[in-house]
Short mmCIF file of C-alpha atoms and ligand atoms in Angstrom, two decimals:
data_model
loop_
_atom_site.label_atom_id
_atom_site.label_comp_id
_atom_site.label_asym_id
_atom_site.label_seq_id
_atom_site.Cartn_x
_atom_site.Cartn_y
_atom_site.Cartn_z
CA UNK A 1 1.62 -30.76 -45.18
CA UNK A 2 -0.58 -28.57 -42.92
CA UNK A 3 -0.91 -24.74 -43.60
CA UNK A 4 1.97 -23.08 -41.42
CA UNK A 5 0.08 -19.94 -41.37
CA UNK A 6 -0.96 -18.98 -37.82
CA UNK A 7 -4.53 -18.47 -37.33
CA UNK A 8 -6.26 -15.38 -36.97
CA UNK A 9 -8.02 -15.96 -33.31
CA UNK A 10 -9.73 -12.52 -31.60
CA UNK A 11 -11.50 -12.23 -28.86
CA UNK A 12 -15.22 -11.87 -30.37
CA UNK A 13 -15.75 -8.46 -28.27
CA UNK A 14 -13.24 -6.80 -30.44
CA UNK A 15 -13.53 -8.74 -33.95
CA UNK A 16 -14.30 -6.38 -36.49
CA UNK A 17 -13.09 -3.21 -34.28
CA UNK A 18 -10.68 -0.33 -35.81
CA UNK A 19 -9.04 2.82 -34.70
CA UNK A 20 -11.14 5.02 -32.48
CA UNK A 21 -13.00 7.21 -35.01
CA UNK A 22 -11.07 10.68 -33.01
CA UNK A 23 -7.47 8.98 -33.68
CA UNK A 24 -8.40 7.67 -37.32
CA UNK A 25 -9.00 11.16 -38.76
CA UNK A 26 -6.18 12.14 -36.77
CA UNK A 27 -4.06 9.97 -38.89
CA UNK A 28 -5.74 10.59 -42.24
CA UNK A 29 -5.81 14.40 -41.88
CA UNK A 30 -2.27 13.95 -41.26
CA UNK A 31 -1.64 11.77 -44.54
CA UNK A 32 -3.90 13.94 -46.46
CA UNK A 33 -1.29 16.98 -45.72
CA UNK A 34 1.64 15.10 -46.12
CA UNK A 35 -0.05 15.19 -49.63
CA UNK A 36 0.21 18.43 -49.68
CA UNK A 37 -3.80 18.53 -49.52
CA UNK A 38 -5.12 21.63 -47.09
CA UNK A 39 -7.21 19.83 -44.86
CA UNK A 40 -8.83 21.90 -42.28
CA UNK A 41 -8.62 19.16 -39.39
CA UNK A 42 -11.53 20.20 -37.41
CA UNK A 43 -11.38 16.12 -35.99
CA UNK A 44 -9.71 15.41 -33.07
CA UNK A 45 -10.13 17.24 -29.92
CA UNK A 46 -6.91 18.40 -28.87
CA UNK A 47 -6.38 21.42 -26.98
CA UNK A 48 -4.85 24.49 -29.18
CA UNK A 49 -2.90 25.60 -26.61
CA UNK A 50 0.46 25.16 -25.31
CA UNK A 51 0.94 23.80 -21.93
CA UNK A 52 1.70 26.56 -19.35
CA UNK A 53 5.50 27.56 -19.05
CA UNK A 54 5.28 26.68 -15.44
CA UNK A 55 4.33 22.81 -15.67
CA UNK A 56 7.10 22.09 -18.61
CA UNK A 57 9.69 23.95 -16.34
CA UNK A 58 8.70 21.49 -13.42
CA UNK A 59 9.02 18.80 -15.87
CA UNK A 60 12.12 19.36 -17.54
CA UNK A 61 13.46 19.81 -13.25
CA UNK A 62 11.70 16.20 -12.93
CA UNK A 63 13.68 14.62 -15.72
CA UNK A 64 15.76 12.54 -13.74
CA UNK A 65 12.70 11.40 -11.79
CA UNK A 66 13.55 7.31 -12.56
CA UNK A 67 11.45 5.05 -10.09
CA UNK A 68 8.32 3.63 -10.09
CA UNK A 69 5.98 5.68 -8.17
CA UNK A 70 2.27 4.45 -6.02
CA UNK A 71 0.11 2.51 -8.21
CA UNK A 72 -2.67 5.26 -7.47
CA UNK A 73 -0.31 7.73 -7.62
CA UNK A 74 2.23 10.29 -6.38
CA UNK A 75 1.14 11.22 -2.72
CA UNK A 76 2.22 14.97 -3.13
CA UNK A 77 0.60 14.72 -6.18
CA UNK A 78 -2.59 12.88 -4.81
CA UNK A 79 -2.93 15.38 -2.25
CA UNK A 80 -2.80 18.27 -4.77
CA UNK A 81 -5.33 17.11 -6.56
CA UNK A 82 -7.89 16.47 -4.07
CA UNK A 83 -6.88 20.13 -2.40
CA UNK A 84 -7.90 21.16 -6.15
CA UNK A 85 -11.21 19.25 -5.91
CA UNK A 86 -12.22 20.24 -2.62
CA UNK A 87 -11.45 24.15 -3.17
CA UNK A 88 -13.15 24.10 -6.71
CA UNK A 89 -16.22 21.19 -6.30
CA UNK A 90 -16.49 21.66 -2.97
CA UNK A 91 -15.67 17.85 -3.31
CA UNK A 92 -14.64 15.89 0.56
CA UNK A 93 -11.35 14.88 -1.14
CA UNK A 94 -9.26 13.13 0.45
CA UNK A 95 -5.20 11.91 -1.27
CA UNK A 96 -5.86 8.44 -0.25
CA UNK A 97 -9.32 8.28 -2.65
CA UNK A 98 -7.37 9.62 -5.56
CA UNK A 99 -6.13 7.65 -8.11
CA UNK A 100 -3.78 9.07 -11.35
CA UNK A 101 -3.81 7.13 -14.72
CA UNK A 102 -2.56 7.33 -18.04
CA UNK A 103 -5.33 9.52 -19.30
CA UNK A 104 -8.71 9.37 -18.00
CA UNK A 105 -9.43 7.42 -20.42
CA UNK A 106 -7.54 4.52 -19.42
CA UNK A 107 -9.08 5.01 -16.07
CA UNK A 108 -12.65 4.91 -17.25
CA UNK A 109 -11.63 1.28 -19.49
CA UNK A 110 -10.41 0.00 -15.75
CA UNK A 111 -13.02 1.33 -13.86
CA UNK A 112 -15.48 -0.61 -16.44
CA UNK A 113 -13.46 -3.65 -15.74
CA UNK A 114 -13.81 -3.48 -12.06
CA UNK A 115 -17.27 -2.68 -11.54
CA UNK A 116 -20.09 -5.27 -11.87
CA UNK A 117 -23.35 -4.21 -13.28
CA UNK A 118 -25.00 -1.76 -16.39
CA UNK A 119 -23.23 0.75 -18.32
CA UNK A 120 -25.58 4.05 -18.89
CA UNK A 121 -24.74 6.42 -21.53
CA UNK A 122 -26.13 9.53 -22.67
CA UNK A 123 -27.01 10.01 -26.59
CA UNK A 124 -25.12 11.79 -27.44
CA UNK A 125 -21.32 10.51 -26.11
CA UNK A 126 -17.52 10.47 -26.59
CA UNK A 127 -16.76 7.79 -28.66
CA UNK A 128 -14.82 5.83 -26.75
CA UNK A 129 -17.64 4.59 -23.69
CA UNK A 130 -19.05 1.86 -25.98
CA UNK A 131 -16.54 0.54 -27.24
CA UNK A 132 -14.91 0.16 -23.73
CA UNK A 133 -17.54 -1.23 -22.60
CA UNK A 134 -17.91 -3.38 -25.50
CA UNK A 135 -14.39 -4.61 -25.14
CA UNK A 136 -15.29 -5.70 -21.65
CA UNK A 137 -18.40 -7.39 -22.60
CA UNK A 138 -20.21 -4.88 -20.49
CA UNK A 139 -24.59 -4.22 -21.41
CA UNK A 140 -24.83 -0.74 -22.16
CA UNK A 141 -27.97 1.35 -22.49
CA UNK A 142 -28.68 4.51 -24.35
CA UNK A 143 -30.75 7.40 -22.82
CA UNK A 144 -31.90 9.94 -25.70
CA UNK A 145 -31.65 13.38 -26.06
CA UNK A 146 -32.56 15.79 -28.81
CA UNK A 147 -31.78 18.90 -30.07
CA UNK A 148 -34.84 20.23 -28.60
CA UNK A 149 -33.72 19.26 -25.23
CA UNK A 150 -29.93 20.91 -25.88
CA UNK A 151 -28.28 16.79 -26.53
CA UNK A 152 -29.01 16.28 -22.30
CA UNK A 153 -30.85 13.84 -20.44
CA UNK A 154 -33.01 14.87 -17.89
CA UNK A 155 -34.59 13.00 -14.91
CA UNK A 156 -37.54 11.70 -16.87
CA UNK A 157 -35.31 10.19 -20.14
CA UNK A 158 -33.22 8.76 -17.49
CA UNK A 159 -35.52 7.32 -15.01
CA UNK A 160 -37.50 5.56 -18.19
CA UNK A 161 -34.10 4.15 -19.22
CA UNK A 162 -33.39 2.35 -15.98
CA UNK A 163 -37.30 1.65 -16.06
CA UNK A 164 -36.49 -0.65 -18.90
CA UNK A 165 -34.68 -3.52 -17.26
CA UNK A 166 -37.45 -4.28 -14.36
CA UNK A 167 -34.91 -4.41 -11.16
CA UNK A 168 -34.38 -1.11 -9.84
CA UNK A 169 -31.63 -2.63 -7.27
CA UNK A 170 -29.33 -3.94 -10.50
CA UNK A 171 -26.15 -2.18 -9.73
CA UNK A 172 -25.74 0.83 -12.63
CA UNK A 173 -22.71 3.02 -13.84
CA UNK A 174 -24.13 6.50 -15.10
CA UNK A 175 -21.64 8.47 -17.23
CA UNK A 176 -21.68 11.57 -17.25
CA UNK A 177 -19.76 14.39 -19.68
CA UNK A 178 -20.26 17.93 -18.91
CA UNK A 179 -19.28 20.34 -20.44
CA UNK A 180 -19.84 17.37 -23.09
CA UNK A 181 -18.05 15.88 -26.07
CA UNK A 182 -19.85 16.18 -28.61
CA UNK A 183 -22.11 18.82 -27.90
CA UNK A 184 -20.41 22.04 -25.55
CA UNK A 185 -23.46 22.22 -23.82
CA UNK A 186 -23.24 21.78 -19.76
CA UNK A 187 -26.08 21.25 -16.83
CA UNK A 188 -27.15 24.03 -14.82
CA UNK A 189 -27.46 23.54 -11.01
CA UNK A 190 -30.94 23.11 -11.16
CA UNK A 191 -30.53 20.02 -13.78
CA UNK A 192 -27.68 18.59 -11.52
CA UNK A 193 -29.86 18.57 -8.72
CA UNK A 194 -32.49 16.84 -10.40
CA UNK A 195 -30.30 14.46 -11.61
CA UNK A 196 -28.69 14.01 -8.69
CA UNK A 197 -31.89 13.05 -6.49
CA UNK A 198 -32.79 10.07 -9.88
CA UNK A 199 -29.22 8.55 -8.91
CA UNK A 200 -29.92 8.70 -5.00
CA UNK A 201 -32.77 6.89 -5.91
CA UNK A 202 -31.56 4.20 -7.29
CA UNK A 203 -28.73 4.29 -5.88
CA UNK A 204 -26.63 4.55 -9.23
CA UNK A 205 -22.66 5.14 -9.31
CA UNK A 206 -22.17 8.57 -11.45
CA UNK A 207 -19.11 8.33 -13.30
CA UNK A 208 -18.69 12.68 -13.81
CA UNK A 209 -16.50 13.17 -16.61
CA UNK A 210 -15.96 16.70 -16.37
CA UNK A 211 -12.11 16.87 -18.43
CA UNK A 212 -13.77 20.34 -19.65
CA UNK A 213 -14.67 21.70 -16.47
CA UNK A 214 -11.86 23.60 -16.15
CA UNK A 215 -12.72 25.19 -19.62
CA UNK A 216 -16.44 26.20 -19.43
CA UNK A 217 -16.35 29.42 -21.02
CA UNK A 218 -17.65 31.88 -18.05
CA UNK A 219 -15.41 29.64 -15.69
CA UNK A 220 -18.73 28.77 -13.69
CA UNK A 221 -18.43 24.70 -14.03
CA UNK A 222 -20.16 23.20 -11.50
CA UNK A 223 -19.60 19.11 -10.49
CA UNK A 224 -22.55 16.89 -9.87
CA UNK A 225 -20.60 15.97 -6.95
CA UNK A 226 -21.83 18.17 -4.55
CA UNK A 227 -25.38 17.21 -5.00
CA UNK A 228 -24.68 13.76 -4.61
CA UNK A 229 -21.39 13.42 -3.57
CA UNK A 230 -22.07 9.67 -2.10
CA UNK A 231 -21.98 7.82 -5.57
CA UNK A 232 -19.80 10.33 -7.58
CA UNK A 233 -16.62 9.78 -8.79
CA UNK A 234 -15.01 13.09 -10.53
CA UNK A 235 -12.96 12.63 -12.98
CA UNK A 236 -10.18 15.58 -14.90
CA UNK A 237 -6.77 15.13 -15.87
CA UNK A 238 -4.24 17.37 -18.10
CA UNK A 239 -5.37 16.62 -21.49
CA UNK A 240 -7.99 19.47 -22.12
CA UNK A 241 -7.66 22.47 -19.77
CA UNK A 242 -3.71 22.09 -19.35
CA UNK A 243 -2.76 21.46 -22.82
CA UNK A 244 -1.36 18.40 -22.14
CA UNK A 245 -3.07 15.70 -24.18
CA UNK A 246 -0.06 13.51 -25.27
CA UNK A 247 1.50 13.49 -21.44
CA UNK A 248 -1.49 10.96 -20.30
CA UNK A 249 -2.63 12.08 -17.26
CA UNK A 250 -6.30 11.35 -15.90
CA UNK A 251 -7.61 11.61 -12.17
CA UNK A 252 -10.53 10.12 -10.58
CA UNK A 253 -11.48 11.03 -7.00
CA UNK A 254 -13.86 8.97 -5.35
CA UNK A 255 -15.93 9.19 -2.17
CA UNK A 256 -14.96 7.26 0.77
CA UNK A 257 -18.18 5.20 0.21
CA UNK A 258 -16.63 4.02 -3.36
CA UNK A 259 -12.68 3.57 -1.56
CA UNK A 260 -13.57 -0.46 -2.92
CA UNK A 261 -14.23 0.60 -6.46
CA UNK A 262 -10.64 2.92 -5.68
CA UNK A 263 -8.70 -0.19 -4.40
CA UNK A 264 -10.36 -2.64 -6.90
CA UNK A 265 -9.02 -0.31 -9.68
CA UNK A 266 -5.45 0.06 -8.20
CA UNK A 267 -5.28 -3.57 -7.96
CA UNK A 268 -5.83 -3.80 -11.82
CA UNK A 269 -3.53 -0.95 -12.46
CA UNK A 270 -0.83 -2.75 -10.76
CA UNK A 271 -1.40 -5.71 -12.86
CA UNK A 272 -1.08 -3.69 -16.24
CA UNK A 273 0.72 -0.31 -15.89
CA UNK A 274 2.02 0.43 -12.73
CA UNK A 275 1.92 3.56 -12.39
CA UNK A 276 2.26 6.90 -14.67
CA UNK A 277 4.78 8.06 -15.61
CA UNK A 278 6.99 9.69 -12.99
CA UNK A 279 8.22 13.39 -14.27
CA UNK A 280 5.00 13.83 -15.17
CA UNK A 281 3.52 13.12 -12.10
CA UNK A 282 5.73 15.76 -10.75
CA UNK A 283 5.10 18.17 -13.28
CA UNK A 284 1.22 17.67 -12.71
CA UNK A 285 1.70 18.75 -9.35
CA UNK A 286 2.10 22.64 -10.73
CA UNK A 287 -0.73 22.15 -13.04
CA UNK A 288 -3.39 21.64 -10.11
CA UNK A 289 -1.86 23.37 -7.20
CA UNK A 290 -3.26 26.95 -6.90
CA UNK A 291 -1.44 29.31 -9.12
CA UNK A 292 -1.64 32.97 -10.61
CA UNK A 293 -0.60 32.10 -13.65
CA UNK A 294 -2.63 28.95 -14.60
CA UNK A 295 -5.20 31.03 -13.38
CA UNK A 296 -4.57 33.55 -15.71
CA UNK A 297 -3.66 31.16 -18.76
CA UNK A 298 -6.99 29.86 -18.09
CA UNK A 299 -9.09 32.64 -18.44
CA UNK A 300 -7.64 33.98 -22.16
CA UNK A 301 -7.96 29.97 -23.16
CA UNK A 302 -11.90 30.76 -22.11
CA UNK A 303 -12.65 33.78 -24.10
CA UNK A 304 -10.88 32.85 -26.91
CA UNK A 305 -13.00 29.65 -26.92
CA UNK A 306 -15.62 31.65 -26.40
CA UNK A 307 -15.73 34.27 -28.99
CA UNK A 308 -14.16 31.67 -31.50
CA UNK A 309 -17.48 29.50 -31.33
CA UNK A 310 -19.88 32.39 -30.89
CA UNK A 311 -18.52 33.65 -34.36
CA UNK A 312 -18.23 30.18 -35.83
CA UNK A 313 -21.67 28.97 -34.63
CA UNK A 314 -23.15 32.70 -36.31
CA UNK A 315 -21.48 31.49 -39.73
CA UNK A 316 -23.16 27.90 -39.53
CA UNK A 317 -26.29 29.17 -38.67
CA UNK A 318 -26.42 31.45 -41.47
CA UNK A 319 -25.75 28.89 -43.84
CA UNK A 320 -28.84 26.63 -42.58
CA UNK A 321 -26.98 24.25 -39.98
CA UNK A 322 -28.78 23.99 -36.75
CA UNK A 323 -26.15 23.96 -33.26
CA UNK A 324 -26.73 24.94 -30.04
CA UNK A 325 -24.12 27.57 -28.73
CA UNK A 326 -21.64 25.89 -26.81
CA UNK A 327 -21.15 26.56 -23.19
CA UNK A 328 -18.18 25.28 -22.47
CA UNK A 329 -14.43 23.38 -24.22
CA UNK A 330 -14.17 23.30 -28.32
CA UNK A 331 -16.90 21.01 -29.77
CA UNK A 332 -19.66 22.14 -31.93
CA UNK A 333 -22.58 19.42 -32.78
CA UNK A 334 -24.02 20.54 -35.73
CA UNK A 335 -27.17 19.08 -37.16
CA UNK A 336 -28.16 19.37 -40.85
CA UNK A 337 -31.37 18.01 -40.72
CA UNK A 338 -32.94 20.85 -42.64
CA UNK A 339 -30.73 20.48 -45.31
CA UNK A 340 -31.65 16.86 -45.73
CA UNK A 341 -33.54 17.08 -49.10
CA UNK A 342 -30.43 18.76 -50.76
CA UNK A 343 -28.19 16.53 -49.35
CA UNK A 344 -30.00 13.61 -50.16
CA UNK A 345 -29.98 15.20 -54.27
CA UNK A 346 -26.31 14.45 -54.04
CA UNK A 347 -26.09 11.40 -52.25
CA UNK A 348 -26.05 11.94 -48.69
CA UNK A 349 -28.36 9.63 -46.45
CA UNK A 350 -26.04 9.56 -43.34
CA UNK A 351 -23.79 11.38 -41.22
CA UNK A 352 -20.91 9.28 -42.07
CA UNK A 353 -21.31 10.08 -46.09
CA UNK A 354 -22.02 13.91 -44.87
CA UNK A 355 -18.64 13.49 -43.22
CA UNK A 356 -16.90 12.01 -45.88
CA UNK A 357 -18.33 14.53 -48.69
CA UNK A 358 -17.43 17.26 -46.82
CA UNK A 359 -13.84 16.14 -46.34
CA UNK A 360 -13.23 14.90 -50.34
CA UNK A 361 -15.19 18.27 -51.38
CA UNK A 362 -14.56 21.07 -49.00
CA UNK A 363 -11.62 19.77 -47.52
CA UNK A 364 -12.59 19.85 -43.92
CA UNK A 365 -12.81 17.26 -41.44
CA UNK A 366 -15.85 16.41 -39.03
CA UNK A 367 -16.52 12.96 -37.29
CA UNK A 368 -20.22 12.04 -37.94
CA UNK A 369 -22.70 11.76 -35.20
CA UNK A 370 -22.66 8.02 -35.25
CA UNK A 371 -19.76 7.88 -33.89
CA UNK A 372 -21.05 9.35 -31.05
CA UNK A 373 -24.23 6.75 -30.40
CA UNK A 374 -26.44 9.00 -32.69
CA UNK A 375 -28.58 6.86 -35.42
CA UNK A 376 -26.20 7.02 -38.50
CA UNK A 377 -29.07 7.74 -40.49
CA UNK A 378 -29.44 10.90 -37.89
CA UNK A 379 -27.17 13.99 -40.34
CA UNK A 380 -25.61 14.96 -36.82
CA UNK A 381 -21.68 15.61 -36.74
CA UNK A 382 -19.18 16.70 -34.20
CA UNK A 383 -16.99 19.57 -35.00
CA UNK A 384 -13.63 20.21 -32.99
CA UNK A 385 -12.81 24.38 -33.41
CA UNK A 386 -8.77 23.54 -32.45
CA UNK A 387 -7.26 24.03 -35.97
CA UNK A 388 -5.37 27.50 -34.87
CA UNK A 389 -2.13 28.09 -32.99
CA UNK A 390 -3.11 28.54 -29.44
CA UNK A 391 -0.17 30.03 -28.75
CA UNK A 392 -0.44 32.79 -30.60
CA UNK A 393 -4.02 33.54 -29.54
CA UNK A 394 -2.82 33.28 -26.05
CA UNK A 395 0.11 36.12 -26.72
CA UNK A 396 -2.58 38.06 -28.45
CA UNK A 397 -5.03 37.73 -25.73
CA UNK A 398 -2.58 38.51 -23.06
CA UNK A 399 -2.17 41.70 -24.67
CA UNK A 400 -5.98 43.13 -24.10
CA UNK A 401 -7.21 43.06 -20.41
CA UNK A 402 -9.08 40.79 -19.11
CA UNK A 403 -12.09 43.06 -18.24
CA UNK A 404 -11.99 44.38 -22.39
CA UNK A 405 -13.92 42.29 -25.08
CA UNK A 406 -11.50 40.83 -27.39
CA UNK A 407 -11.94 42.99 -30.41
CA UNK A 408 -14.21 42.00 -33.42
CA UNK A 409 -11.73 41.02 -35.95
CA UNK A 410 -9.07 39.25 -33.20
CA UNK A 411 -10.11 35.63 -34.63
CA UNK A 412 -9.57 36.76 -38.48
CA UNK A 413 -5.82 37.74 -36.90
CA UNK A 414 -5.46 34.45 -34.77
CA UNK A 415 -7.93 31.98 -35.56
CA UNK A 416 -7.54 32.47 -39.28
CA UNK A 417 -8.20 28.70 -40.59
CA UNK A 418 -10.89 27.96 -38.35
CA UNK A 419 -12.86 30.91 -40.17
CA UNK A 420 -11.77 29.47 -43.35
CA UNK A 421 -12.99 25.97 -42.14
CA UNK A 422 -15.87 27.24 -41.21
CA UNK A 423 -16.68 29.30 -44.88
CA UNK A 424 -15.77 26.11 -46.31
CA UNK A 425 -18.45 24.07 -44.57
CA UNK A 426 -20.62 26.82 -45.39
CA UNK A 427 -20.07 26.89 -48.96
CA UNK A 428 -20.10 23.67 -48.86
CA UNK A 429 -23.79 23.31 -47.22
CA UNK A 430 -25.44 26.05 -50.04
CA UNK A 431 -24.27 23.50 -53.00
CA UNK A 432 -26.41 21.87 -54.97
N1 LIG B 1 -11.07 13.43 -26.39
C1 LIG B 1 -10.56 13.57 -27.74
C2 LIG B 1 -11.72 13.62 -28.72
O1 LIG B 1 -12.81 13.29 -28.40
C3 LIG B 1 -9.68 12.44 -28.16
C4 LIG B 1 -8.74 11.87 -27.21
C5 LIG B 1 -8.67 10.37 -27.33
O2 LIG B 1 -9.48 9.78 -28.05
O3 LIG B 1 -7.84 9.81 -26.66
O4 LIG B 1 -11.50 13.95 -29.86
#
């Protein structure tokens, strides 16, 4: 009798893969309270706030919205966006280089599937780039940073990186996060510039993931685009400035000199998804047209991000952790390097164990650095400041003018657990 049992055949790319490490604590943070535990769930990066009143009126009006719309997207909606890109990048937009997905990060897995050549990443990155590329069976190739050089690249670290493979005409995909995940920390002009003249060079395609643009804290983002607006792609969507992280809705605009890399990509999308979902694609319209409001709702997200980590990053500090102060979204990295010889008294040799220690004891969860390309044995970890009701902290904000200071105790009255996350960690940190 042969074994009825039917085989267990992957695909070797993804043998051995699990959950995304930013959706895994998701779920166990979840479990953990549904245990009644108090988990401060400082893991996924979800936007606190609500999205605006104006988008989910145009949404529940596009209800009955029913057909399948243009693989790359709804034309009014296409249009919109690349009026958004060329008013606030100073991008040459145009509707018919636009293309809408199902979050941007289904669009960066497709554009990895269409393009031919090298993957490279900065060191720090968001979790999910290797493992795309992985998937596809893509090379990838780290370039370093350090604390010391704020977690960014710079012309040099990148330049020796493509130095390493010997063929400076190999066709390369640079991605690009700023303001980034992990680290909050964003390029000046000056550093885009620079950057911008190493991917002329070699003629690289920039893949500009700038999701948090829209949330730099002083509202001064600025897109590598318009340095070297030939090989950039921009990419945004709704997830992170808009609220709107569970609608799934990513843009990429391209330059007319990348329209193949555009069609390629819509080809594939009409061979898996279609298109996006339709009332949201109307809905998404309000979100990037220009409007008083969104500017407004904006704004109040910024300085509540802002004072939120300037008061969080003061409490870390103190207690011995070494950050950076962020410049821009809700991620701290925090590095406890110079509490390595305490840590290591109970245990703790990499960020992973840091991360799971600090969840079991302190009841507060981080995602270790490794999951974002850093050496595990590296006591890095990425911290996401979102456990609060944003919609509170919006009212609250919207009740002190814009041109006031929010005052010194507003994040003890709105931000409450985050503070308590934070003296956890803390207290956690001084142990012996
Ligand atoms: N960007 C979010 C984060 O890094 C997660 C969203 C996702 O993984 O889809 O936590």
């Amino acid at each position: 009798m042969s074994d009825s049992t039917v085989p267990v055949s992957l695909n070797l790319n993804i043998r051995g893969m699990g959950l995304s490490a930013t959706l895994a604590i998701k779920s166990r943070c979840k479990a953990l309270a549904a245990e009644g535990k108090n988990v401060i769930d400082f893991g996924l990066g979800q936007s606190p706030f609500p999205v605006p009143d104006t988008v989910v009126e145009a949404l529940r009006v596009a209800a009955p919205e029913k057909d399948y719309l243009d693989v790359k997207g709804l034309p009014q909606l296409r249009e919109t966006i690349a009026e958004f890109h060329r008013k606030t990048d100073q991008l040459e937009a145009t509707a018919d280089n636009v293309i809408v997905g199902p979050g941007s990060k289904e669009l960066m897995f497709i554009l990895q599937v269409a393009f031919y050549g090298e993957i490279l990443l900065p060191s720090p990155c968001w979790v999910s780039y290797i493992p795309q590329s992985r998937i596809i069976g893509r090379n990838h190739h780290l370039i370093d940073s350090s604390f010391e050089t704020d977690w960014k690249i710079t012309p040099e670290s990148l330049r020796a990186t493509i130095a390493e493979v010997n063929d400076d005409d190999r066709p390369r995909l640079l991605i690009l996060n700023y303001p980034s995940n992990p680290t909050g920390l964003t390029y000046s002009e000056d550093e885009l510039c620079a950057l911008a003249e190493v991917a002329r060079k070699y003629r690289l395609i920039v893949l500009s993931d700038e999701i948090y643009g829209q949330v730099n804290h002083t509202g001064n983002h600025v897109s590598i685009g318009r340095y070297y607006p030939e090989g950039t792609i921009v990419s945004s969507g709704l997830s992170k400035w808009c609220g709107a992280g569970g609608w799934r809705l990513g843009t990429f605009v391209f330059p007319p000199q990348l329209r193949w890399l555009c069609n390629s990509m819509a080809a594939i999308a009409s061979e898996t998804y279609t298109s996006v979902c339709a009332p949201i694609q109307y809905a998404a319209i309000h979100a990037f047209r220009p409007d008083v409001f969104i500017e407004r709702y904006l704004w109040h997200s910024r300085r509540i991000l802002k004072v939120l980590a300037e008061r969080s990053v003061k409490i870390l500090r103190d207690a011995g952790i070494r950050l950076p102060m962020p410049d821009g979204g809700f991620y701290l990295f925090l590095d406890f390097t110079s509490l390595r010889e305490r840590l290591e008294r109970r245990g703790i040799r990499t960020s992973a164990a840091l991360c799971e220690a600090l969840l079991n004891e302190a009841g507060v969860a981080i995602l270790p650095g490794s999951s974002f390309a850093r050496h595990s044995s590296e006591l890095t970890a990425r911290l996401s400041y979102v456990d609060f009701d944003g919609a509170r902290a919006l009212s609250a904000s919207e009740t002190i003018p814009l041109d006031e200071p929010l005052p010194a105790d507003f994040c003890e009255h709105n931000c409450e657990r985050v503070l308590d996350g934070m003296g956890r960690i803390a207290e956690w940190a001084g142990r012996e």
